[in-house]
C-alpha cells in the first residue's frame, strides 16, 4: 500500500516483501521558508556592511599611523627649505623606510646647519681680514703720501740750493 502522510510526520509503509521504508514529509509552508531566507540574507548584508565599516576604520587608523610621520617629515623639510635650521631632530622610531628617511633628513639638516655655521665663520674671518687690509692700505697710502710730500720738499729744497749755488 502507498505511504500515508499526516501532520508532517513520517509514516511507515510496507512493501509486499515486508520491508519497512520511510519517507519524510516536511510540513513547513513556503512562506515561512521564504521569510527565513529573507531574514538570513538581510542578516548577512548587515554583517557585511558592519564588517566593511570595521575594516575601513582599521585601515584608516593604520594608514593614519603610516602617513603621520611622513606629514611631519614634509613639514620639517618645508621649514628647512625656507632656511630655518633651528628645528629639533625628528624622532626616529623603528627600522622601516620612514625611519630611515627621518634619520637622513635629520643628518641633512644637521650637516646644513654645520655648513652654514662654517660659512658664517669664514665670512666673519674674511670680513676681519678685509678690515685689516683696509687699515693696512690706509696706512700704506698715508705712508706713500708722506714719502711723496718728503720727496717734493726735498726736490724743492734741492731746487732752491741749486738756484742759490747758481746765482
PDB file of N, CA, C and O in Angstrom, residues 55 79 112 155:
ATOM      1  N   UNK A  55      36.523  47.208   8.787  1.00  0.00           N
ATOM      2  CA  UNK A  55      37.771  47.133   8.011  1.00  0.00           C
ATOM      3  C   UNK A  55      38.195  48.533   7.572  1.00  0.00           C
ATOM      4  O   UNK A  55      39.369  48.876   7.607  1.00  0.00           O
ATOM      5  N   UNK A  79      60.176  73.549   6.349  1.00  0.00           N
ATOM      6  CA  UNK A  79      60.786  74.576   7.189  1.00  0.00           C
ATOM      7  C   UNK A  79      62.277  74.705   6.885  1.00  0.00           C
ATOM      8  O   UNK A  79      62.815  75.808   6.806  1.00  0.00           O
ATOM      9  N   UNK A 112      73.687  70.667   7.073  1.00  0.00           N
ATOM     10  CA  UNK A 112      73.458  72.013   6.535  1.00  0.00           C
ATOM     11  C   UNK A 112      73.712  73.076   7.595  1.00  0.00           C
ATOM     12  O   UNK A 112      74.298  74.123   7.309  1.00  0.00           O
ATOM     13  N   UNK A 155     112.869 117.872  -3.241  1.00  0.00           N
ATOM     14  CA  UNK A 155     113.094 118.400  -4.588  1.00  0.00           C
ATOM     15  C   UNK A 155     113.066 119.921  -4.564  1.00  0.00           C
ATOM     16  O   UNK A 155     113.872 120.582  -5.225  1.00  0.00           O
TER      17      UNK A 155
END
